[in-house]
């Protein structure tokens, strides 16, 4: 199942100025106690709709999408229809592929990602549709030639079959270049008070141990179209820098971090470095000078793990959880006696917390389409229902 998380073609580099609409659908066969079909819709990486083969209705996930469906029940019904049609369509794909590939049993996963991007400055639109099978790229549509690209030999039969249906490919073209971008603009308009807001993050410098890289961590920003980097003497650094992914917070905002390895930098040179956070649509960047005094670390401190901190960990990316910054204890300063009991108890709690996070994340990743953010699919099958014919 692990491979299912890795769909290289599905991971576009997030461009910082474009709006996006994405629909992800995951169809599985042979997975017990899990819906055969899960579709998720995202605008600018924010989930607005959900549908699965058990509920069979599209559920709004944002206030604006709730209102959109309430105001336009026909649209809700149409989306729901697409969700149901998609399920049949994708299940048929799995059956055909199993036959073609001589697979009689086991778990199989078929994934789809439709997306479009709209650059609100240049007006440029771009669309993608890709399918994955058992965790690997299977087939993708090329808008330039209006034909399908098969990266693997096992998709060649499908490619030829789909390429013969020109009308179907024309519909994909229309869908990806016209209809889908219109949906995107419509959603951005309906949800503008939340989707087009800007929220600046709080930025801090974190370091686990005196020899660890310094992590510049921004949390609480919106939208996800943001950049963060380190610079030295005003110039962006590329070496000794590790960029983390942009990750969603529970409250709808985002976080990210960029680590800088300072092991070969002399202490007197530290002041030449600064971390820059840039949010699309915001006037000013947040600049944080590298200064030992402002680095938050808990190296050498003990006994301050609180339950609140542990709760904050749940669902947070491993490296960014405050608790993990709190954990390192320099051996020489480790307190003896009764404190140890308390610390051990808290560490046990932490272990439970970590295990919880792992279980949660595994479940999460195991069945979701590739991306770290979540995905979806309703609107589409009309374009695709001929795919099997
Ligand atoms: C399909 O699998 C069966 C049983 O493993 C095997 O006998 C047969 O040759 C396979 N057919 C193809 C086309 O690979
Ligand atoms: C930091 O850089 C040094 C050498 O430049 C290297 O030995 C060390 O492994 C790096 N640390 C990390 C965490 O990447």
Coordinates of N, CA, C and O in Angstrom, one line a residue, residues 138-292:
X138 N -0.2 6.4 -14.5 CA -0.7 5.4 -15.5 C -0.8 6.1 -16.9 O -0.3 5.7 -17.9
X139 N -1.6 7.2 -16.9 CA -1.8 7.8 -18.2 C -2.2 9.3 -17.9 O -2.7 9.6 -16.9
X140 N -1.8 10.2 -18.8 CA -2.0 11.6 -18.6 C -2.4 12.2 -19.9 O -2.0 11.7 -21.0
X141 N -3.2 13.3 -19.9 CA -3.6 13.9 -21.1 C -2.7 15.1 -21.5 O -2.3 15.8 -20.6
X142 N -2.4 15.1 -22.8 CA -1.6 16.2 -23.3 C -2.4 17.2 -24.0 O -2.9 16.9 -25.1
X143 N -2.6 18.4 -23.4 CA -3.5 19.4 -24.0 C -3.0 19.9 -25.3 O -3.7 20.4 -26.2
X144 N -1.7 19.8 -25.6 CA -1.1 20.4 -26.8 C -1.5 19.5 -28.0 O -1.8 20.0 -29.1
X145 N -1.4 18.2 -27.8 CA -1.7 17.3 -29.0 C -3.1 16.7 -28.9 O -3.5 16.0 -29.7
X146 N -3.8 16.9 -27.7 CA -5.0 16.2 -27.4 C -5.0 14.7 -27.5 O -5.8 14.1 -28.1
X147 N -3.8 14.2 -27.0 CA -3.7 12.8 -27.0 C -3.2 12.4 -25.6 O -2.9 13.2 -24.8
X148 N -3.2 11.1 -25.3 CA -2.9 10.6 -24.0 C -1.4 10.1 -24.0 O -0.9 9.6 -25.0
X149 N -0.8 10.4 -22.9 CA 0.6 10.0 -22.7 C 0.7 8.8 -21.8 O 0.2 8.8 -20.7
X150 N 1.3 7.7 -22.2 CA 1.4 6.5 -21.4 C 2.9 6.3 -21.0 O 3.7 5.9 -21.8
X151 N 3.2 6.6 -19.7 CA 4.6 6.5 -19.3 C 5.0 5.0 -19.1 O 6.2 4.7 -19.1
X152 N 4.1 4.1 -19.0 CA 4.4 2.7 -18.8 C 3.8 1.8 -19.9 O 2.7 2.1 -20.4
X153 N 4.5 0.7 -20.2 CA 4.0 -0.1 -21.3 C 2.6 -0.7 -21.0 O 1.8 -0.8 -22.0
X154 N 2.3 -0.9 -19.7 CA 1.0 -1.5 -19.5 C -0.2 -0.5 -19.8 O -1.4 -0.9 -19.8
X155 N 0.1 0.8 -20.0 CA -0.9 1.7 -20.3 C -1.1 2.0 -21.8 O -2.0 2.7 -22.2
X156 N -0.3 1.3 -22.6 CA -0.3 1.6 -24.0 C -1.6 1.2 -24.7 O -2.2 1.9 -25.5
X157 N -2.2 0.0 -24.2 CA -3.4 -0.4 -24.8 C -4.5 0.7 -24.5 O -5.3 1.1 -25.4
X158 N -4.5 1.2 -23.3 CA -5.5 2.2 -22.9 C -5.3 3.5 -23.7 O -6.2 4.1 -24.2
X159 N -4.0 3.8 -23.9 CA -3.7 5.0 -24.7 C -4.3 4.9 -26.1 O -4.9 5.8 -26.5
X160 N -4.0 3.8 -26.7 CA -4.5 3.7 -28.1 C -6.0 3.7 -28.1 O -6.6 4.3 -29.0
X161 N -6.6 3.1 -27.2 CA -8.1 3.0 -27.1 C -8.7 4.4 -26.9 O -9.6 4.9 -27.6
X162 N -8.1 5.2 -26.0 CA -8.6 6.5 -25.7 C -8.3 7.5 -26.8 O -9.0 8.4 -27.1
X163 N -7.1 7.3 -27.4 CA -6.7 8.2 -28.5 C -7.7 8.1 -29.7 O -7.8 9.1 -30.5
X164 N -8.2 6.9 -29.9 CA -9.1 6.7 -31.1 C -10.4 7.6 -30.9 O -11.0 7.9 -31.9
X165 N -10.7 7.9 -29.7 CA -12.0 8.6 -29.5 C -11.8 10.1 -29.4 O -11.6 10.7 -28.4
X166 N -11.7 10.6 -30.6 CA -11.3 12.1 -30.7 C -12.3 13.0 -30.1 O -12.0 14.0 -29.4
X167 N -13.6 12.6 -30.2 CA -14.7 13.5 -29.6 C -14.5 13.6 -28.1 O -14.6 14.6 -27.5
X168 N -14.1 12.4 -27.6 CA -13.9 12.4 -26.1 C -12.8 13.2 -25.7 O -12.8 14.0 -24.7
X169 N -11.7 13.2 -26.4 CA -10.5 14.0 -26.1 C -10.8 15.5 -26.3 O -10.3 16.4 -25.6
X170 N -11.7 15.8 -27.3 CA -12.1 17.2 -27.5 C -12.9 17.7 -26.3 O -12.8 18.8 -25.8
X171 N -13.7 16.8 -25.7 CA -14.4 17.2 -24.5 C -13.5 17.4 -23.3 O -13.8 18.3 -22.5
X172 N -12.5 16.6 -23.2 CA -11.5 16.8 -22.2 C -10.9 18.2 -22.3 O -10.7 19.0 -21.4
X173 N -10.6 18.5 -23.6 CA -9.9 19.8 -23.9 C -10.9 20.9 -23.4 O -10.5 21.9 -22.8
X174 N -12.1 20.8 -23.8 CA -13.1 21.9 -23.5 C -13.2 22.0 -21.9 O -13.2 23.0 -21.4
X175 N -13.3 20.8 -21.3 CA -13.5 20.8 -19.9 C -12.3 21.4 -19.2 O -12.5 22.3 -18.3
X176 N -11.1 21.1 -19.6 CA -9.9 21.6 -18.9 C -9.6 23.0 -19.2 O -9.0 23.7 -18.3
X177 N -9.9 23.5 -20.4 CA -9.5 24.8 -20.7 C -10.7 25.8 -20.6 O -10.4 27.0 -20.5
X178 N -11.9 25.4 -20.5 CA -13.0 26.3 -20.4 C -13.8 26.1 -19.1 O -13.9 27.0 -18.3
X179 N -14.4 24.9 -19.0 CA -15.4 24.7 -18.0 C -14.7 24.7 -16.6 O -15.2 25.4 -15.7
X180 N -13.6 24.0 -16.5 CA -13.0 23.9 -15.2 C -12.5 25.3 -14.7 O -12.7 25.6 -13.5
X181 N -11.8 26.0 -15.5 CA -11.4 27.4 -15.1 C -12.6 28.3 -14.7 O -12.5 29.1 -13.8
X182 N -13.7 28.1 -15.4 CA -14.9 28.8 -15.0 C -15.4 28.5 -13.6 O -15.8 29.3 -12.8
X183 N -15.4 27.2 -13.3 CA -15.7 26.7 -11.9 C -14.8 27.4 -10.9 O -15.2 27.9 -9.9
X184 N -13.5 27.4 -11.3 CA -12.5 28.0 -10.4 C -12.8 29.4 -10.1 O -12.8 29.9 -8.9
X185 N -13.1 30.2 -11.1 CA -13.4 31.6 -11.0 C -14.6 31.8 -10.2 O -14.7 32.7 -9.3
X186 N -15.6 30.9 -10.4 CA -16.9 31.0 -9.7 C -16.7 30.8 -8.2 O -17.2 31.5 -7.4
X187 N -15.9 29.7 -7.9 CA -15.7 29.4 -6.5 C -14.9 30.5 -5.8 O -15.2 30.9 -4.7
X188 N -13.9 31.1 -6.5 CA -13.1 32.1 -5.9 C -14.0 33.3 -5.6 O -13.8 34.0 -4.6
X189 N -15.0 33.6 -6.5 CA -15.9 34.7 -6.3 C -16.8 34.4 -5.1 O -16.9 35.2 -4.2
X190 N -17.4 33.2 -5.1 CA -18.4 32.9 -4.0 C -17.7 32.9 -2.7 O -18.3 33.2 -1.7
X191 N -16.4 32.4 -2.7 CA -15.7 32.2 -1.4 C -14.7 33.3 -1.1 O -13.9 33.1 -0.3
X192 N -14.9 34.5 -1.8 CA -13.8 35.4 -1.8 C -13.5 35.9 -0.4 O -12.3 36.1 -0.1
X193 N -14.5 36.0 0.5 CA -14.2 36.5 1.8 C -13.2 35.6 2.6 O -12.4 36.1 3.4
X194 N -13.3 34.3 2.3 CA -12.3 33.5 3.0 C -11.2 33.1 2.0 O -10.0 33.1 2.4
X195 N -11.5 32.8 0.8 CA -10.4 32.3 -0.1 C -9.4 33.4 -0.5 O -8.3 33.1 -0.8
X196 N -9.9 34.6 -0.6 CA -9.0 35.7 -1.0 C -8.5 36.5 0.1 O -7.9 37.6 0.0
X197 N -8.6 36.1 1.4 CA -8.1 36.8 2.5 C -6.6 36.6 2.5 O -6.1 35.7 1.9
X198 N -5.9 37.5 3.2 CA -4.5 37.2 3.5 C -4.3 37.3 5.0 O -4.8 38.2 5.7
X199 N -3.5 36.3 5.5 CA -3.2 36.3 6.9 C -1.7 36.0 7.0 O -1.2 35.1 6.4
X200 N -1.0 36.9 7.7 CA 0.4 36.7 7.9 C 0.7 35.8 9.0 O -0.1 35.7 9.9
X201 N 1.8 35.0 8.9 CA 2.1 34.0 9.9 C 2.9 34.6 11.0 O 3.4 35.7 10.9
X202 N 3.0 33.8 12.1 CA 4.1 34.2 13.0 C 5.3 33.3 12.6 O 5.2 32.2 12.2
X203 N 6.5 34.0 12.6 CA 7.7 33.3 12.1 C 8.6 33.2 13.3 O 8.8 34.2 14.1
X204 N 9.1 32.0 13.5 CA 10.1 31.8 14.6 C 11.3 31.0 14.1 O 11.2 30.3 13.1
X205 N 12.4 31.2 14.8 CA 13.6 30.4 14.5 C 13.7 29.4 15.6 O 13.6 29.7 16.8
X206 N 13.8 28.1 15.1 CA 13.9 27.0 16.1 C 15.1 26.2 15.9 O 15.6 26.1 14.8
X207 N 15.6 25.7 17.0 CA 16.8 24.8 16.8 C 16.7 23.7 17.9 O 16.5 24.1 19.1
X208 N 16.9 22.5 17.5 CA 16.8 21.4 18.5 C 18.0 21.3 19.4 O 17.8 21.3 20.6
X209 N 19.2 21.3 18.8 CA 20.4 21.2 19.6 C 21.3 22.2 19.0 O 21.1 22.7 17.9
X210 N 22.4 22.6 19.8 CA 23.3 23.6 19.3 C 23.9 23.3 17.9 O 24.4 24.2 17.2
X211 N 24.0 22.0 17.6 CA 24.6 21.7 16.3 C 23.5 21.4 15.2 O 23.9 21.1 14.0
X212 N 22.3 21.5 15.5 CA 21.2 21.2 14.5 C 21.1 22.4 13.6 O 21.5 23.5 13.9
X213 N 20.6 22.2 12.4 CA 20.3 23.3 11.5 C 19.2 24.2 12.2 O 18.5 23.8 13.0
X214 N 19.3 25.5 11.8 CA 18.3 26.5 12.4 C 17.1 26.4 11.4 O 17.2 26.6 10.2
X215 N 15.9 26.2 12.0 CA 14.7 26.1 11.2 C 13.9 27.4 11.3 O 13.6 27.9 12.4
X216 N 13.7 28.0 10.1 CA 12.8 29.2 10.1 C 11.4 28.7 9.9 O 11.1 28.1 8.8
X217 N 10.5 28.9 10.8 CA 9.2 28.3 10.8 C 8.1 29.3 10.8 O 8.1 30.2 11.6
X218 N 7.3 29.3 9.7 CA 6.2 30.2 9.6 C 4.9 29.4 9.8 O 4.7 28.4 9.1
X219 N 4.0 29.9 10.6 CA 2.7 29.2 10.8 C 1.6 30.2 10.9 O 1.7 31.2 11.5
X220 N 0.4 29.8 10.3 CA -0.7 30.6 10.4 C -1.0 31.5 9.1 O -1.7 32.4 9.2
X221 N -0.3 31.2 8.0 CA -0.5 32.1 6.9 C -1.5 31.6 5.9 O -1.9 30.4 5.9
X222 N -2.1 32.5 5.2 CA -3.1 32.2 4.2 C -3.0 33.3 3.1 O -2.9 34.5 3.5
X223 N -3.1 33.0 1.8 CA -3.2 31.7 1.2 C -1.9 30.9 1.2 O -0.9 31.3 1.8
X224 N -2.0 29.7 0.5 CA -0.8 28.8 0.5 C 0.3 29.4 -0.4 O 1.4 28.9 -0.5
X225 N -0.1 30.4 -1.2 CA 0.8 30.9 -2.2 C 1.9 31.8 -1.5 O 1.7 33.0 -1.4
X226 N 2.9 31.1 -1.0 CA 3.9 31.8 -0.2 C 5.3 31.3 -0.5 O 5.4 30.1 -1.0
X227 N 6.3 32.1 -0.2 CA 7.6 31.6 -0.4 C 8.4 31.9 0.8 O 8.2 33.0 1.5
X228 N 9.4 31.1 1.2 CA 10.2 31.4 2.3 C 11.7 31.0 1.9 O 11.8 29.9 1.3
X229 N 12.6 31.8 2.2 CA 14.0 31.4 1.9 C 14.9 32.1 2.9 O 14.6 33.0 3.6
X230 N 16.2 31.6 2.9 CA 17.2 32.2 3.7 C 18.1 33.1 2.7 O 18.3 32.7 1.6
X231 N 18.5 34.2 3.2 CA 19.5 34.9 2.4 C 20.7 35.4 3.3 O 20.6 35.6 4.5
X232 N 21.8 35.6 2.5 CA 23.1 36.0 3.2 C 23.5 37.3 2.5 O 23.6 37.3 1.2
X233 N 23.8 38.3 3.2 CA 24.2 39.6 2.6 C 23.2 40.0 1.5 O 23.5 40.5 0.4
X234 N 21.9 39.7 1.7 CA 20.9 40.1 0.7 C 20.7 39.2 -0.4 O 19.8 39.4 -1.3
X235 N 21.4 38.1 -0.5 CA 21.3 37.2 -1.7 C 20.7 35.8 -1.2 O 21.2 35.3 -0.2
X236 N 19.8 35.4 -2.0 CA 19.1 34.1 -1.7 C 20.1 33.0 -1.7 O 21.0 32.8 -2.5
X237 N 20.0 32.1 -0.6 CA 20.9 31.0 -0.5 C 20.3 29.7 -1.0 O 19.1 29.5 -0.8
X238 N 21.1 28.9 -1.7 CA 20.5 27.6 -2.2 C 21.3 26.5 -1.5 O 20.7 25.4 -1.4
X239 N 22.5 26.7 -1.1 CA 23.3 25.6 -0.5 C 23.0 25.6 1.0 O 22.7 26.6 1.6
X240 N 23.1 24.4 1.5 CA 22.9 24.2 3.0 C 21.5 24.6 3.4 O 21.3 24.8 4.6
X241 N 20.6 24.6 2.5 CA 19.2 25.0 2.8 C 18.3 23.8 2.5 O 18.4 23.2 1.4
X242 N 17.4 23.6 3.3 CA 16.4 22.5 3.0 C 15.0 23.1 3.2 O 14.6 23.5 4.3
X243 N 14.2 23.1 2.1 CA 12.9 23.6 2.1 C 11.9 22.5 2.5 O 11.9 21.4 1.9
X244 N 11.0 22.9 3.4 CA 9.9 21.9 3.8 C 8.7 22.2 2.9 O 8.7 23.2 2.2
X245 N 7.8 21.3 2.9 CA 6.6 21.4 2.1 C 5.7 22.5 2.8 O 5.8 22.6 4.0
X246 N 4.7 23.0 2.0 CA 3.7 23.8 2.7 C 2.6 22.8 3.2 O 2.2 22.0 2.4
X247 N 2.3 23.0 4.4 CA 1.4 22.0 5.0 C 0.2 22.7 5.6 O 0.3 23.8 6.1
X248 N -1.0 22.0 5.6 CA -2.2 22.7 6.1 C -2.2 22.6 7.6 O -1.9 21.6 8.2
X249 N -2.7 23.6 8.3 CA -3.0 23.6 9.7 C -4.5 23.2 9.9 O -5.3 23.3 8.9
X250 N -4.9 22.9 11.1 CA -6.3 22.5 11.3 C -7.2 23.6 11.1 O -8.4 23.5 10.8
X251 N -6.8 24.9 11.3 CA -7.7 26.0 11.3 C -7.8 26.6 9.9 O -8.4 27.7 9.7
X252 N -7.3 25.9 8.8 CA -7.4 26.4 7.5 C -6.2 27.2 7.0 O -6.2 27.6 5.9
X253 N -5.3 27.5 7.9 CA -4.1 28.3 7.5 C -3.0 27.3 7.2 O -3.3 26.1 7.2
X254 N -1.9 27.8 6.8 CA -0.8 26.9 6.4 C 0.5 27.1 7.2 O 0.6 28.2 7.8
X255 N 1.4 26.2 7.1 CA 2.7 26.4 7.7 C 3.8 25.8 6.8 O 3.5 25.0 6.0
X256 N 5.0 26.3 7.0 CA 6.1 25.7 6.3 C 7.4 26.1 7.1 O 7.4 27.0 7.9
X257 N 8.5 25.5 6.7 CA 9.7 25.8 7.3 C 10.9 25.6 6.3 O 10.8 24.8 5.4
X258 N 11.9 26.3 6.6 CA 13.2 26.2 5.8 C 14.3 26.1 6.7 O 14.5 27.0 7.6
X259 N 15.1 25.0 6.6 CA 16.2 24.8 7.5 C 17.5 25.3 6.9 O 17.7 25.1 5.7
X260 N 18.3 25.8 7.7 CA 19.6 26.3 7.3 C 20.7 25.6 8.1 O 20.7 25.7 9.4
X261 N 21.6 24.9 7.4 CA 22.7 24.2 8.1 C 23.8 25.2 8.3 O 24.5 25.7 7.4
X262 N 24.1 25.5 9.6 CA 25.1 26.5 9.9 C 26.4 26.0 10.4 O 27.2 26.7 10.9
X263 N 26.6 24.7 10.2 CA 27.7 24.0 10.8 C 29.1 24.6 10.3 O 30.1 24.6 11.0
X264 N 29.1 25.2 9.1 CA 30.4 25.7 8.6 C 30.4 27.2 8.7 O 31.3 27.9 8.1
X265 N 29.5 27.8 9.4 CA 29.4 29.3 9.5 C 30.0 29.8 10.9 O 29.6 29.2 11.9
X266 N 30.9 30.7 10.8 CA 31.5 31.2 12.1 C 30.4 32.1 12.8 O 29.7 32.8 12.2
X267 N 30.4 32.0 14.1 CA 29.4 32.7 14.9 C 29.3 34.2 14.5 O 28.3 34.8 14.5
X268 N 30.5 34.9 14.3 CA 30.5 36.3 14.0 C 29.8 36.6 12.6 O 29.5 37.7 12.3
X269 N 29.6 35.5 11.8 CA 29.0 35.7 10.5 C 27.5 35.6 10.5 O 26.8 35.8 9.5
X270 N 27.0 35.1 11.6 CA 25.5 34.8 11.7 C 24.7 36.0 11.3 O 23.7 35.9 10.7
X271 N 25.1 37.2 11.7 CA 24.3 38.4 11.5 C 24.1 38.7 10.0 O 23.3 39.6 9.7
X272 N 24.9 38.0 9.2 CA 24.7 38.3 7.7 C 23.6 37.5 7.1 O 23.2 37.7 6.0
X273 N 23.0 36.7 8.0 CA 21.9 35.8 7.5 C 20.5 36.3 7.9 O 20.4 36.8 9.0
X274 N 19.5 36.1 7.1 CA 18.2 36.4 7.5 C 17.2 35.5 6.7 O 17.5 35.0 5.6
X275 N 16.1 35.3 7.4 CA 15.0 34.4 6.8 C 13.9 35.3 6.3 O 13.5 36.2 7.0
X276 N 13.5 35.1 5.0 CA 12.5 36.0 4.4 C 11.2 35.2 4.1 O 11.3 34.1 3.5
X277 N 10.1 35.7 4.6 CA 8.8 35.0 4.2 C 8.1 36.0 3.4 O 7.9 37.2 3.7
X278 N 7.6 35.5 2.2 CA 6.8 36.3 1.3 C 5.5 35.7 1.0 O 5.4 34.5 0.6
X279 N 4.4 36.5 1.2 CA 3.1 36.0 1.0 C 2.5 36.7 -0.2 O 2.6 37.9 -0.3
X280 N 2.0 35.8 -1.1 CA 1.4 36.4 -2.4 C 0.3 37.3 -2.0 O -0.6 37.0 -1.2
X281 N 0.3 38.6 -2.5 CA -0.8 39.5 -2.2 C -0.5 40.4 -1.0 O -1.2 41.4 -0.7
X282 N 0.6 40.1 -0.2 CA 0.9 40.9 0.9 C 2.0 41.9 0.5 O 2.8 41.6 -0.3
X283 N 1.9 43.2 1.1 CA 2.8 44.2 0.7 C 4.2 43.9 1.2 O 5.2 44.1 0.4
X284 N 4.3 43.6 2.5 CA 5.6 43.5 3.0 C 6.0 42.0 3.4 O 5.2 41.2 3.7
X285 N 7.3 41.8 3.2 CA 7.8 40.5 3.6 C 8.1 40.5 5.1 O 8.3 41.5 5.7
X286 N 8.1 39.3 5.7 CA 8.5 39.2 7.1 C 10.0 38.8 7.1 O 10.3 37.7 6.6
X287 N 10.8 39.6 7.6 CA 12.3 39.3 7.6 C 12.7 39.1 9.1 O 12.5 39.8 10.0
X288 N 13.4 37.9 9.2 CA 13.8 37.6 10.6 C 15.3 37.4 10.5 O 15.8 36.5 9.8
X289 N 16.0 38.2 11.3 CA 17.5 38.2 11.3 C 17.9 37.0 12.1 O 17.3 36.7 13.2
X290 N 19.0 36.3 11.6 CA 19.5 35.2 12.4 C 20.3 35.8 13.6 O 21.2 36.5 13.5
X291 N 19.8 35.4 14.8 CA 20.3 36.0 16.0 C 20.1 34.9 17.1 O 19.0 34.4 17.3
X292 N 21.3 34.5 17.7 CA 21.2 33.5 18.7 C 20.1 33.8 19.8 O 19.5 32.9 20.3

